[in-house]
Coordinates of N, CA and C in Angstrom, one line a residue:
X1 N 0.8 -1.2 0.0 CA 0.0 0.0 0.0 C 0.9 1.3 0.0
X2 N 2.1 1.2 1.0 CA 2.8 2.3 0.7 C 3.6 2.5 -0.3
X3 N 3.9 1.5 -1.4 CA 4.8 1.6 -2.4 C 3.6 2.1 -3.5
X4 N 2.2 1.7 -3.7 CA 1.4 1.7 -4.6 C 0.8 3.8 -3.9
X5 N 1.1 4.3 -3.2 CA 0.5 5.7 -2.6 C 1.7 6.8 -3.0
X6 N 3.7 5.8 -2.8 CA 4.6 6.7 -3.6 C 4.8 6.4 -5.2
X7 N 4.0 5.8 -5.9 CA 4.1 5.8 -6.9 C 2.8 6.6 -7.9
X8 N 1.8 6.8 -6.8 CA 1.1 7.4 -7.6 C 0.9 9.1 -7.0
X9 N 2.1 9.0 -6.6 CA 2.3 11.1 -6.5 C 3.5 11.3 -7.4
X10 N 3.9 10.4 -8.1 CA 5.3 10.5 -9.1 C 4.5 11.1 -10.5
X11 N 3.6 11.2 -10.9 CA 3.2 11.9 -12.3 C 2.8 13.3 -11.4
X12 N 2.0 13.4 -10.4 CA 1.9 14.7 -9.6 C 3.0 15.4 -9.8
X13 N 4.1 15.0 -9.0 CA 5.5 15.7 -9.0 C 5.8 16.3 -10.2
X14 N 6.1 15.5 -11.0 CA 6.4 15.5 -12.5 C 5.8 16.5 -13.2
X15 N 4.3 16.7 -12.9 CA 3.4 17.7 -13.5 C 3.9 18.9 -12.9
X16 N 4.1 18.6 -11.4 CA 4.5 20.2 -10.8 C 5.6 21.2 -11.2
X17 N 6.4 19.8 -11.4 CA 7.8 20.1 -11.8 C 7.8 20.9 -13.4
X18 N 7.2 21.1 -13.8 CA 7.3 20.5 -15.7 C 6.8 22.2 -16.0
X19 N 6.2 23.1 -15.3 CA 5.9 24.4 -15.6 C 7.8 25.3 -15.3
X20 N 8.3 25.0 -14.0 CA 9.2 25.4 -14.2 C 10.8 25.4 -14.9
X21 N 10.5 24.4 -15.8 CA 11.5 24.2 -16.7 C 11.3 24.8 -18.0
X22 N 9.7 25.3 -18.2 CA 9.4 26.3 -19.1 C 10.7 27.4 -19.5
X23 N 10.6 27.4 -20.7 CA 11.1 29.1 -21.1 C 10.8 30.1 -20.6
X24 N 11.0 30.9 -20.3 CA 10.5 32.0 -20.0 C 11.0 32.8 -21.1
X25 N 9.4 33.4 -21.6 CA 9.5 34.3 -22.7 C 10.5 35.3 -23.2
X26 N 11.2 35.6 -24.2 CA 12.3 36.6 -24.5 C 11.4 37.9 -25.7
X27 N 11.9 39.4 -25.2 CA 11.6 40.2 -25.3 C 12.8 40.8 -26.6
X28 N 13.0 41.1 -27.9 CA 14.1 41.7 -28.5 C 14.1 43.1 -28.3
X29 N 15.2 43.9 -28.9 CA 15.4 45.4 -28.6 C 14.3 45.8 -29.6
X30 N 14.1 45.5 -30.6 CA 13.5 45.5 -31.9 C 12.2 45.7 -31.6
X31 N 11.3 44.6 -30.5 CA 10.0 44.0 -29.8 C 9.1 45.8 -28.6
X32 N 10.7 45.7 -28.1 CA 10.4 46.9 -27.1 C 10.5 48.1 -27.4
X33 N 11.3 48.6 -28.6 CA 11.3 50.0 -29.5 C 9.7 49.6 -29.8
X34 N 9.0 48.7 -31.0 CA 7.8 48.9 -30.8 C 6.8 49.3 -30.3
X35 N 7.1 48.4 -28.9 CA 6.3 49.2 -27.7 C 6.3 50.1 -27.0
X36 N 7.0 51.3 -27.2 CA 7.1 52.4 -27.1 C 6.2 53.1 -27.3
X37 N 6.0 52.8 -28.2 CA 4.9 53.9 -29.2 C 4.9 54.7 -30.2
X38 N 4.6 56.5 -30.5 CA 5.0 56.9 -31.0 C 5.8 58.3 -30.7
X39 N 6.2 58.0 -29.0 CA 7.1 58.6 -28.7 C 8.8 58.2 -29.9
X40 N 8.7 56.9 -29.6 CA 9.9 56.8 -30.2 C 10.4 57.4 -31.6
X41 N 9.6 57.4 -32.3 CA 9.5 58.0 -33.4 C 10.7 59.5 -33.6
X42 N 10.1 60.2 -32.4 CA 11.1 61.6 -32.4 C 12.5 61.2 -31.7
X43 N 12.5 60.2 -31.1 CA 13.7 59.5 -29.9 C 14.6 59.1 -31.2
X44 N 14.1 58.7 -32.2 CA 14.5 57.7 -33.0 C 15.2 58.8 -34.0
X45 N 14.6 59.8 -34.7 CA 15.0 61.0 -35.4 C 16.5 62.0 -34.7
X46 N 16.2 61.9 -33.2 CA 16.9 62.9 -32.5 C 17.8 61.7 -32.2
X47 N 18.1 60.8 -32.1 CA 19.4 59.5 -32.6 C 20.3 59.6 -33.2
X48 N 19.7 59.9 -34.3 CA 20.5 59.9 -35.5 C 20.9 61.2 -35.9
X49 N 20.4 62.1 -35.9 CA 20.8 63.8 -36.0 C 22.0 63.9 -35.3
X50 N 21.7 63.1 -33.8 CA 22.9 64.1 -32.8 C 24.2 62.9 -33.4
X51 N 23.8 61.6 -33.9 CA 24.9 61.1 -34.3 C 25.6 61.6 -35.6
X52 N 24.9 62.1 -36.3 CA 25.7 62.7 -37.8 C 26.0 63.7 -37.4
X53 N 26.0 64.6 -36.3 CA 26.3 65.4 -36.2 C 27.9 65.3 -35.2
X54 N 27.7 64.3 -34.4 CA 28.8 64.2 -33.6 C 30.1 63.5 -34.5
X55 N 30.0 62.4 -35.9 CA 30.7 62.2 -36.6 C 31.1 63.1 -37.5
X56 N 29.9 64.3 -38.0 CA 30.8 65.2 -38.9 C 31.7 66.2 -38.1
X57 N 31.1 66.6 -37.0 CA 32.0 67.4 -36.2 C 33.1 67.0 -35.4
X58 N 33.4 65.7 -35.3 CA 34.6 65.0 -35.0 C 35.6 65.4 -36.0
X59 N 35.2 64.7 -37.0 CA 36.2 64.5 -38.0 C 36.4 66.1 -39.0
X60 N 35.8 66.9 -38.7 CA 35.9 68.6 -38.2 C 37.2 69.2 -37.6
X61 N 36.6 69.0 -36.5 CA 37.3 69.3 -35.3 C 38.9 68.7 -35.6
X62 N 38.8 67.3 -35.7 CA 40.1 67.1 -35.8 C 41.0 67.1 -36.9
X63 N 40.5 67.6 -38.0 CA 41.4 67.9 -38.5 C 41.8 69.7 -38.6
X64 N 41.1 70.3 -38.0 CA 41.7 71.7 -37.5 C 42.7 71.5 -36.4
X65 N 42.5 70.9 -35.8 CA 43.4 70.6 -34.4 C 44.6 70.1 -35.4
X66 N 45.1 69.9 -36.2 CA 46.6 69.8 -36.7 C 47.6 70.3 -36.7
X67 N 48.4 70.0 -36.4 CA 49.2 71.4 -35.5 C 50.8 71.0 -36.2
X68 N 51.0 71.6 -37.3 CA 52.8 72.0 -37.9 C 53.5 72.4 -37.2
X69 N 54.2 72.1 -36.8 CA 55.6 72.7 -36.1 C 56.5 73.9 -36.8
X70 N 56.4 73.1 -37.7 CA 57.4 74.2 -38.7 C 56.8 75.6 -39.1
X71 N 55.4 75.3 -39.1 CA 54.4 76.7 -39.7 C 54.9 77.9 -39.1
X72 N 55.4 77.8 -38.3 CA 55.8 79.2 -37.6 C 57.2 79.6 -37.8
X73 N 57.9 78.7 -37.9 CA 59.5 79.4 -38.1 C 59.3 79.6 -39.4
X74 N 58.0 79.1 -40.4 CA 58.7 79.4 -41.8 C 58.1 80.7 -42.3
X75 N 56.6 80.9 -41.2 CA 56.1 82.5 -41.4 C 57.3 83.4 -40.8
X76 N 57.6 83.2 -39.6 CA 58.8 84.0 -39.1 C 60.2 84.4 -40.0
X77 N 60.7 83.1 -40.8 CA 61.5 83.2 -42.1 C 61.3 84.1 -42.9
X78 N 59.9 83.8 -43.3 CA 59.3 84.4 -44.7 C 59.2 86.2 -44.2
X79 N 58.6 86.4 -43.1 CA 58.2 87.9 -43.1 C 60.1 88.9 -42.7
X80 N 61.1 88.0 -41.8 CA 61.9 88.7 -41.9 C 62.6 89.0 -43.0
X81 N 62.5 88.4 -44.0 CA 63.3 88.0 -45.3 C 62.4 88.7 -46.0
X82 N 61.0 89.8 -45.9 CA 60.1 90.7 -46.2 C 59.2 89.8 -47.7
X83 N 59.0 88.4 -47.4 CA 58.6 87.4 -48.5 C 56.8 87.6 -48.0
X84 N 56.3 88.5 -47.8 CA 54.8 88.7 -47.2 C 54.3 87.5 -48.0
X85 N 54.1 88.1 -49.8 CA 53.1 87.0 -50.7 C 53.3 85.7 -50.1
X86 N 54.7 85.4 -50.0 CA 54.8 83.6 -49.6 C 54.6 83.3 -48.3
X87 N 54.5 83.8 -46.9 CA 54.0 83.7 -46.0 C 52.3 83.8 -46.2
X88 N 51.4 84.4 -47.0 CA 50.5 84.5 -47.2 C 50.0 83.0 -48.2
X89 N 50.9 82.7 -49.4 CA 50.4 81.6 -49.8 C 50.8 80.8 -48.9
X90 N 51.4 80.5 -47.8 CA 51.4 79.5 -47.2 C 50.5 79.0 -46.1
X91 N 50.3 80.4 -45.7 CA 48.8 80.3 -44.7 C 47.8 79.5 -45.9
X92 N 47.7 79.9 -47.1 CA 46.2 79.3 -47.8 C 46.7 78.0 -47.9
X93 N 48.0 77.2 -48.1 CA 47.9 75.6 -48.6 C 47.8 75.0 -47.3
X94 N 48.2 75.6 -45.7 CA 48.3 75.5 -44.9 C 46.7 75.0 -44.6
X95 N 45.5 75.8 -44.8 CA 44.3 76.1 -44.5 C 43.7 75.1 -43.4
X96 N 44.1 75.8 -41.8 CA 43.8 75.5 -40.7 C 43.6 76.6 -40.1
X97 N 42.5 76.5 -38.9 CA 42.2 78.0 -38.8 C 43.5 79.2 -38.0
X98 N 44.3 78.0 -37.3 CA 45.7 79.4 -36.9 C 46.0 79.8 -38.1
X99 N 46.4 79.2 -39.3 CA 46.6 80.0 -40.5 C 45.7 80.3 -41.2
X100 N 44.5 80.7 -41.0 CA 43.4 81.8 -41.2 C 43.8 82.9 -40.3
X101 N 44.2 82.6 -39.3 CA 44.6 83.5 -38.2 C 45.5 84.4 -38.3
X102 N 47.0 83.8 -39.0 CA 48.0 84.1 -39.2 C 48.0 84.8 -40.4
X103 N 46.9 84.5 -41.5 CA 46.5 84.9 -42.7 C 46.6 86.6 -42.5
X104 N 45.2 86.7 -41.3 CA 44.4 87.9 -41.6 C 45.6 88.6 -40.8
X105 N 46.2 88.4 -39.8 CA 47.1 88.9 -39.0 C 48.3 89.6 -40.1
X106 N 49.0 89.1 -40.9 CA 50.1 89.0 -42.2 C 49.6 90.7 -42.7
X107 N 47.9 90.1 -43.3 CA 47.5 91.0 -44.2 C 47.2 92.7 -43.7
X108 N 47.3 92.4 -42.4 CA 47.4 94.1 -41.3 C 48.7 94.2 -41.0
X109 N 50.0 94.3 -40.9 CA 50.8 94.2 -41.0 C 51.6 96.2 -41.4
X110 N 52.0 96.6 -40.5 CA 52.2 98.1 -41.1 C 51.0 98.8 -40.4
X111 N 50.1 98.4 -39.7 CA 48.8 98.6 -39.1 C 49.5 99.0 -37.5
X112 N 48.6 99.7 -36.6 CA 49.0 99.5 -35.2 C 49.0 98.4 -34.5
X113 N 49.9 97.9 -33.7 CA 49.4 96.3 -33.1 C 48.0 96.1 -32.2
X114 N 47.5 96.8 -32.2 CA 46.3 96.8 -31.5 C 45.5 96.4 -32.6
X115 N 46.2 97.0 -33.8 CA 44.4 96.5 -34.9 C 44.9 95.4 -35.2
X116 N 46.0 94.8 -35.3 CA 46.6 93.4 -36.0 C 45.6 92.8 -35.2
X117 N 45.7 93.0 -33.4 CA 45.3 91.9 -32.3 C 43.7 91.9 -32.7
X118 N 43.0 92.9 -32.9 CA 41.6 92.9 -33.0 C 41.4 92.0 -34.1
X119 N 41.9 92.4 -35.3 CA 41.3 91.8 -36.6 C 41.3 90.2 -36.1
X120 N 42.6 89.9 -35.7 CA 43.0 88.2 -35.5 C 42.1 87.7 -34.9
X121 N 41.9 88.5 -33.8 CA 40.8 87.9 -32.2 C 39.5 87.7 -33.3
X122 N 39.3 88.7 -34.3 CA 37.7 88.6 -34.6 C 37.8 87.0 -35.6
X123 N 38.8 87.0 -36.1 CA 39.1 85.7 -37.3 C 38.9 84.5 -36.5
X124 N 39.7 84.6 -35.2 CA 39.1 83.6 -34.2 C 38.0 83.4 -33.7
X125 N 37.2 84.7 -33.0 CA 36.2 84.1 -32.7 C 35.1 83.2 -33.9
X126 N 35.5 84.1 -34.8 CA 34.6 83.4 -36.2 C 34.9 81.7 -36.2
X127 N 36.4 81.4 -36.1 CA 36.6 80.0 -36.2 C 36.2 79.0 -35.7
X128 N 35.9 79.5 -34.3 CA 35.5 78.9 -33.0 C 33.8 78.9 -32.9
X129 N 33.2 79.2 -33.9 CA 32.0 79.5 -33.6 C 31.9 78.5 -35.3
X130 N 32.3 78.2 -36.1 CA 32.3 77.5 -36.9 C 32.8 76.2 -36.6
X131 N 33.6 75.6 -35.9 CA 33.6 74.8 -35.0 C 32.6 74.3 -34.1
X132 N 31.9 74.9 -33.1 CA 31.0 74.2 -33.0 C 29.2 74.5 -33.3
X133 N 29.1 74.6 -35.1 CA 27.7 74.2 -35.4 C 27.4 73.0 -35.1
X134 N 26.3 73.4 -35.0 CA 25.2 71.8 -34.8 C 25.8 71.7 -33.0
X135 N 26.2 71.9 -32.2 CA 26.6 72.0 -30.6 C 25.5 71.9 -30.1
X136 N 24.3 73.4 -30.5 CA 23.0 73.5 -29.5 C 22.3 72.5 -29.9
X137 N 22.4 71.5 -30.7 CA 21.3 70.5 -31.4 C 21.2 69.6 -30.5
X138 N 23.3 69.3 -30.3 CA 23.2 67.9 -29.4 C 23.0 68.9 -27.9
X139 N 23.1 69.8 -27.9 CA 22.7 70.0 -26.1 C 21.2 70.5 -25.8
X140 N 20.5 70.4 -26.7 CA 18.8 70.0 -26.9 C 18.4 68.7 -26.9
X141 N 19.0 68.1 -27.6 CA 18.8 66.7 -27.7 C 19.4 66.0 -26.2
X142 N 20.1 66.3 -25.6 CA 20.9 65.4 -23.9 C 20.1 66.8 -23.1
X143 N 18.9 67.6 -23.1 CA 18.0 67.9 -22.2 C 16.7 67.4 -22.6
X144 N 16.6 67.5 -24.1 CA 14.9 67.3 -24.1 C 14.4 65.8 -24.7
X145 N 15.9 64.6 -24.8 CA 15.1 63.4 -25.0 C 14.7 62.4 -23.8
X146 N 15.5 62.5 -22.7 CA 14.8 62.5 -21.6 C 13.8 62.8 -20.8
X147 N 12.6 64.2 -21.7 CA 11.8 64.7 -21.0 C 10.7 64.1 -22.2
X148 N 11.1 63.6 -23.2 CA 10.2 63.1 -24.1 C 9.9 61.3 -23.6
X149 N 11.2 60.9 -23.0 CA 10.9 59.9 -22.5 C 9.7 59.5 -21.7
X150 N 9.9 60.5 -20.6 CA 9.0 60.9 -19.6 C 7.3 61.1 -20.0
X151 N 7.7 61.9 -20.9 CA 6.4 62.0 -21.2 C 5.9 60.9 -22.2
X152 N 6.4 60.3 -22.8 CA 5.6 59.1 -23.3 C 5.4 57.5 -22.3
X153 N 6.4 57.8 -21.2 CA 5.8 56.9 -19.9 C 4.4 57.7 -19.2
X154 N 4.4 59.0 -18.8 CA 3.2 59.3 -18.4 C 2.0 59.0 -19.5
X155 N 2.1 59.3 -20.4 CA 1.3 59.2 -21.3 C 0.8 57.2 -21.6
X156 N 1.5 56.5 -21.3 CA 1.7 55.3 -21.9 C 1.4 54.6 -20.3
X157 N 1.3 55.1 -18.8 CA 1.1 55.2 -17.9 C -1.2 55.3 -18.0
X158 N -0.9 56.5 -18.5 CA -2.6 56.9 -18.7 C -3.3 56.0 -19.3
X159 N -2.7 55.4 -20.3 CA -3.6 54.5 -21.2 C -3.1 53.1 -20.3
X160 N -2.7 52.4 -19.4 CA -2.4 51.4 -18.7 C -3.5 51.2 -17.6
X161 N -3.8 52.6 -16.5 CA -5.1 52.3 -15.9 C -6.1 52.9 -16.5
X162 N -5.8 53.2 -17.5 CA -7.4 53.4 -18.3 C -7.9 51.6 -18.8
X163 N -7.4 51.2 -19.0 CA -6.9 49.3 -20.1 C -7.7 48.9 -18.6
X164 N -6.9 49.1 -17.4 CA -7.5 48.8 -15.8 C -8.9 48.5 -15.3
X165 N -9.4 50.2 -16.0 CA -10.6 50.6 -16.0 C -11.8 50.0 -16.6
X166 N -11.6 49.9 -17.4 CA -12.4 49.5 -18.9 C -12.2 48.0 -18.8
X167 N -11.6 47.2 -18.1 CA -11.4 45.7 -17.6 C -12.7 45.2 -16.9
X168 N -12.5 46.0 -15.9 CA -13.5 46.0 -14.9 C -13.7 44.7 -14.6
X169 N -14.7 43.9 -13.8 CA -14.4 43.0 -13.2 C -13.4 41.8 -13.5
X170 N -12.7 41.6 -15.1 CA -12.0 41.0 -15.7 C -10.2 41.7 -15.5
X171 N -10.3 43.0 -14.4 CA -9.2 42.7 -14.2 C -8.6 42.7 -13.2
X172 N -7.0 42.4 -13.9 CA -6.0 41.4 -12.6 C -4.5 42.5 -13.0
X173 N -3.2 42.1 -12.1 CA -2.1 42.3 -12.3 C -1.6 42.6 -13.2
X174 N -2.1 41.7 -14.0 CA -1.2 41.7 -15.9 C -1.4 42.6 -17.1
X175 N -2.7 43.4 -16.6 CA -3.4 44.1 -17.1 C -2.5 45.6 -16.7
X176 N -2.4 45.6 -15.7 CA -1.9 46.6 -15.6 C -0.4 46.8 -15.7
X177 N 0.5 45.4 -15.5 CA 1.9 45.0 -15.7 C 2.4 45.4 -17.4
X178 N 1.2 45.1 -17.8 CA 1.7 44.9 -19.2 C 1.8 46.5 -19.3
X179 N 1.0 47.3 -19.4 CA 0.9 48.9 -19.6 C 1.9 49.4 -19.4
X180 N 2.3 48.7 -17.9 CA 3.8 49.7 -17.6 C 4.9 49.8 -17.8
X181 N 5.1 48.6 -17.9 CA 6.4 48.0 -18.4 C 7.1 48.8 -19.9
X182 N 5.8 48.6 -20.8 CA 5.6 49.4 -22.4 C 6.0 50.2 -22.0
X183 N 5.2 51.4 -20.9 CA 5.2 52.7 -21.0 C 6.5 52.7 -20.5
X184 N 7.8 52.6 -19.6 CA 8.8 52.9 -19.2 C 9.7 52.5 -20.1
X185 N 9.4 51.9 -21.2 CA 10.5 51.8 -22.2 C 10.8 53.3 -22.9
X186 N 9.7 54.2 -23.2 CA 10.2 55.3 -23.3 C 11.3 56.1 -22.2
X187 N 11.1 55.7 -21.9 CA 12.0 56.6 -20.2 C 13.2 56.3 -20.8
X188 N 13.6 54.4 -20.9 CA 14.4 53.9 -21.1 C 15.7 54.2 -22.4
X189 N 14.8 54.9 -23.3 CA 15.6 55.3 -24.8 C 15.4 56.5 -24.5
X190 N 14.7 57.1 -24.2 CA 15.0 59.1 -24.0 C 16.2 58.9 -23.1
X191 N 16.4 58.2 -21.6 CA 17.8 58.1 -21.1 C 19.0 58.0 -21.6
X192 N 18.9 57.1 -22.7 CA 19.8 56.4 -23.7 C 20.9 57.4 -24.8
X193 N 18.9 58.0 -25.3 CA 19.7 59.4 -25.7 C 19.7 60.3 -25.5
X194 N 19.5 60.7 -24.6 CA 20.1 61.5 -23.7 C 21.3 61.5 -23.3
X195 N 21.9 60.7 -22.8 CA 23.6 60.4 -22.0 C 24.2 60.1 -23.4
X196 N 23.6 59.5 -24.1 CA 24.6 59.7 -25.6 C 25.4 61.5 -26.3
X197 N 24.0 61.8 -25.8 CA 24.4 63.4 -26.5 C 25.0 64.2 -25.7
X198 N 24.9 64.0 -24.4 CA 25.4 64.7 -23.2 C 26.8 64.3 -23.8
X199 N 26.7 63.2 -23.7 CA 29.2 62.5 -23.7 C 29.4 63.0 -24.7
X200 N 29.1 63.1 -25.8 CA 29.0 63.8 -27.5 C 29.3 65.0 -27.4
X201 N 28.7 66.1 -26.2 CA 28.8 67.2 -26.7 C 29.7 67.7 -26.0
X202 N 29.6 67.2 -24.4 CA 31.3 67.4 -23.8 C 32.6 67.3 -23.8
X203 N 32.5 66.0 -25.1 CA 33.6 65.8 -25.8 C 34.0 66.6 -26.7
X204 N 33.1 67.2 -27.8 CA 33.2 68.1 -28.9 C 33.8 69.3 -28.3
X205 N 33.1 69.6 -27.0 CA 33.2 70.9 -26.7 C 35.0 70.6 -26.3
X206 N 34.9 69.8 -25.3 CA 36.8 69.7 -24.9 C 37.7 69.4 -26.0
X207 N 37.6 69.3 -27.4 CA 38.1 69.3 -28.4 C 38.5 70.8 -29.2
X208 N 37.0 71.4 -28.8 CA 37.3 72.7 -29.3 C 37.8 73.6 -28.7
X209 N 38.1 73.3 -27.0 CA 38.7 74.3 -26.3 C 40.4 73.5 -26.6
X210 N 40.4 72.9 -26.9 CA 41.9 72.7 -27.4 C 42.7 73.0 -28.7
X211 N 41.5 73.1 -29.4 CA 41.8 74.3 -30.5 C 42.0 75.6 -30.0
X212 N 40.7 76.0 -29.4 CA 41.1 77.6 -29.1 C 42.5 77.7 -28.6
X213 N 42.7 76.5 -27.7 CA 44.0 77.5 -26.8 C 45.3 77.4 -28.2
X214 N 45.1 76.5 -28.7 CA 45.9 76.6 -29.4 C 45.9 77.7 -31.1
X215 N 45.0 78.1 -30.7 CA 44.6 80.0 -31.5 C 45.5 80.5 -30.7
X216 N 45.2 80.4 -29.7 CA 45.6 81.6 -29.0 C 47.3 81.4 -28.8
X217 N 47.9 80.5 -28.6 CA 48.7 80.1 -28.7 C 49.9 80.7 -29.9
X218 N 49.1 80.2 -31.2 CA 49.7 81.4 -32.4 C 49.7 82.2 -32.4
X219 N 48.4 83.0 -31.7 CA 48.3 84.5 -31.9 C 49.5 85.2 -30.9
X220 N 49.8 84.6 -29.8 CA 50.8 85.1 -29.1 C 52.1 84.9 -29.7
X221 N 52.5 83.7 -30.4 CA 53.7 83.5 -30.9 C 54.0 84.3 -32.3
X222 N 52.9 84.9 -33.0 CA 52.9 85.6 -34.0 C 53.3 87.5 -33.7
X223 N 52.3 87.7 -32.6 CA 52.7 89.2 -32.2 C 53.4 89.2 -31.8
X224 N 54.2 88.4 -31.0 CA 55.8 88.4 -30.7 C 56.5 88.8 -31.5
X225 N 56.4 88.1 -32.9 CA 57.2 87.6 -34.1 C 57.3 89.1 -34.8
X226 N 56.0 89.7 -34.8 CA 56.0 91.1 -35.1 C 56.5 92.6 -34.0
X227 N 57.0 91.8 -32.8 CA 57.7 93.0 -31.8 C 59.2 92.8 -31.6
X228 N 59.4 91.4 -32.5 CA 60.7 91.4 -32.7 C 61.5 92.9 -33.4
X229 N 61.4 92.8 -34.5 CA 62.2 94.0 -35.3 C 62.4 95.5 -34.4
X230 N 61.0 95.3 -33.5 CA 61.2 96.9 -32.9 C 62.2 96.0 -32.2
X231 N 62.4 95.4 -31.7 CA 63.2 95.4 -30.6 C 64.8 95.1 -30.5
X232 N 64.8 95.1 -32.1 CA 66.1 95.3 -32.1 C 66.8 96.8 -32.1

């Protein structure tokens, strides 16, 4: 009797057993952008903007940031040797913004050194402001896709106890699990890109302050170059 009472809770067991060896369902990235809604839509737009923007202006940036060694002894050559034209063509094959710099500086030359410093400083600020276009895009985009996130979880939140509502005696947990989970997937990619654009733009930006100093850099070694002569 006791062998015939443990043999017949062995398919019981078995049955019990047999749910937890289940799969448990898999969700792809592909699955959950869907579920989003049509927040994503603008999350998805403002992705790719701040990324063509962060590769064009990389590869921008760095190649202004090139930095000749020689460029300067051979303007300093050229102008004491009174060769202006060929210090001037060499700024243009040169075409980086210290020699835009060094350009416009050349071409005042015989001027008071005050106006040399003005004109240069204005060539700079110009360069530095051409340097970072497209900046305020990605620093819109790392404040306002996080707030779009937000708002398509609230929004994606509203329609989850509304689904609640409209259940009425037919609803349970799931009903309302499912709503939310959807709706915080927005949260989830506004975050995403958000801190994408944020690293993007602080990086751009610390790239460009390493240009500037390095404007500024020439522009010192250049008016020097021009207080030499008095100072002989």
């Amino acid at each position: 009797m006791i062998l015939d009472s443990i043999l017949s809770l062995i398919p019981v067991q078995a049955a019990a057993a047999a749910p937890a060896t289940a799969t448990a369902p898999e969700l792809s990235v592909w699955d959950l952008c869907l579920k989003g809604g049509i927040i994503m839509i603008p999350l998805a737009l403002l992705s790719l903007v701040s990324i063509y923007i962060f590769v064009e202006r990389w590869l921008v940036i760095r190649k202004a940031a090139v930095d000749d060694d020689t460029f300067m002894k051979r303007i300093k050559d050229y102008i004491h040797d009174g060769e202006i034209e060929s210090a001037e063509l060499l700024c243009k094959k040169t075409a980086t913004p210290y020699a835009r710099l060094i350009q416009k500086g050349i071409s005042r030359i015989g001027r008071p050194m005050n106006d040399v410093l003005v004109a240069i400083e204005n060539v700079g600020n110009i360069e530095v402001a051409k340097l970072g276009k497209g900046f305020t895009w990605l620093a819109t985009t790392a404040a306002g896709a996080p707030m779009l996130g937000f708002l398509g979880t609230v929004t994606g939140m509203v329609k989850a106890f509304f689904a609640l509502a409209s259940a009425g005696n037919n609803a349970n947990i799931s009903v309302l699990a499912n709503g939310i989970y959807e709706a915080l997937v927005t949260t989830v990619a506004g975050l995403i890109v958000g801190i994408i654009a944020l690293f993007a733009y602080n990086y751009l930006s610390a790239r460009v302050n390493h240009v500037m100093n390095q404007l500024e850099n020439k522009t010192m070694e250049f008016m020097d170059l021009l207080n030499e002569p008095a100072s002989k």
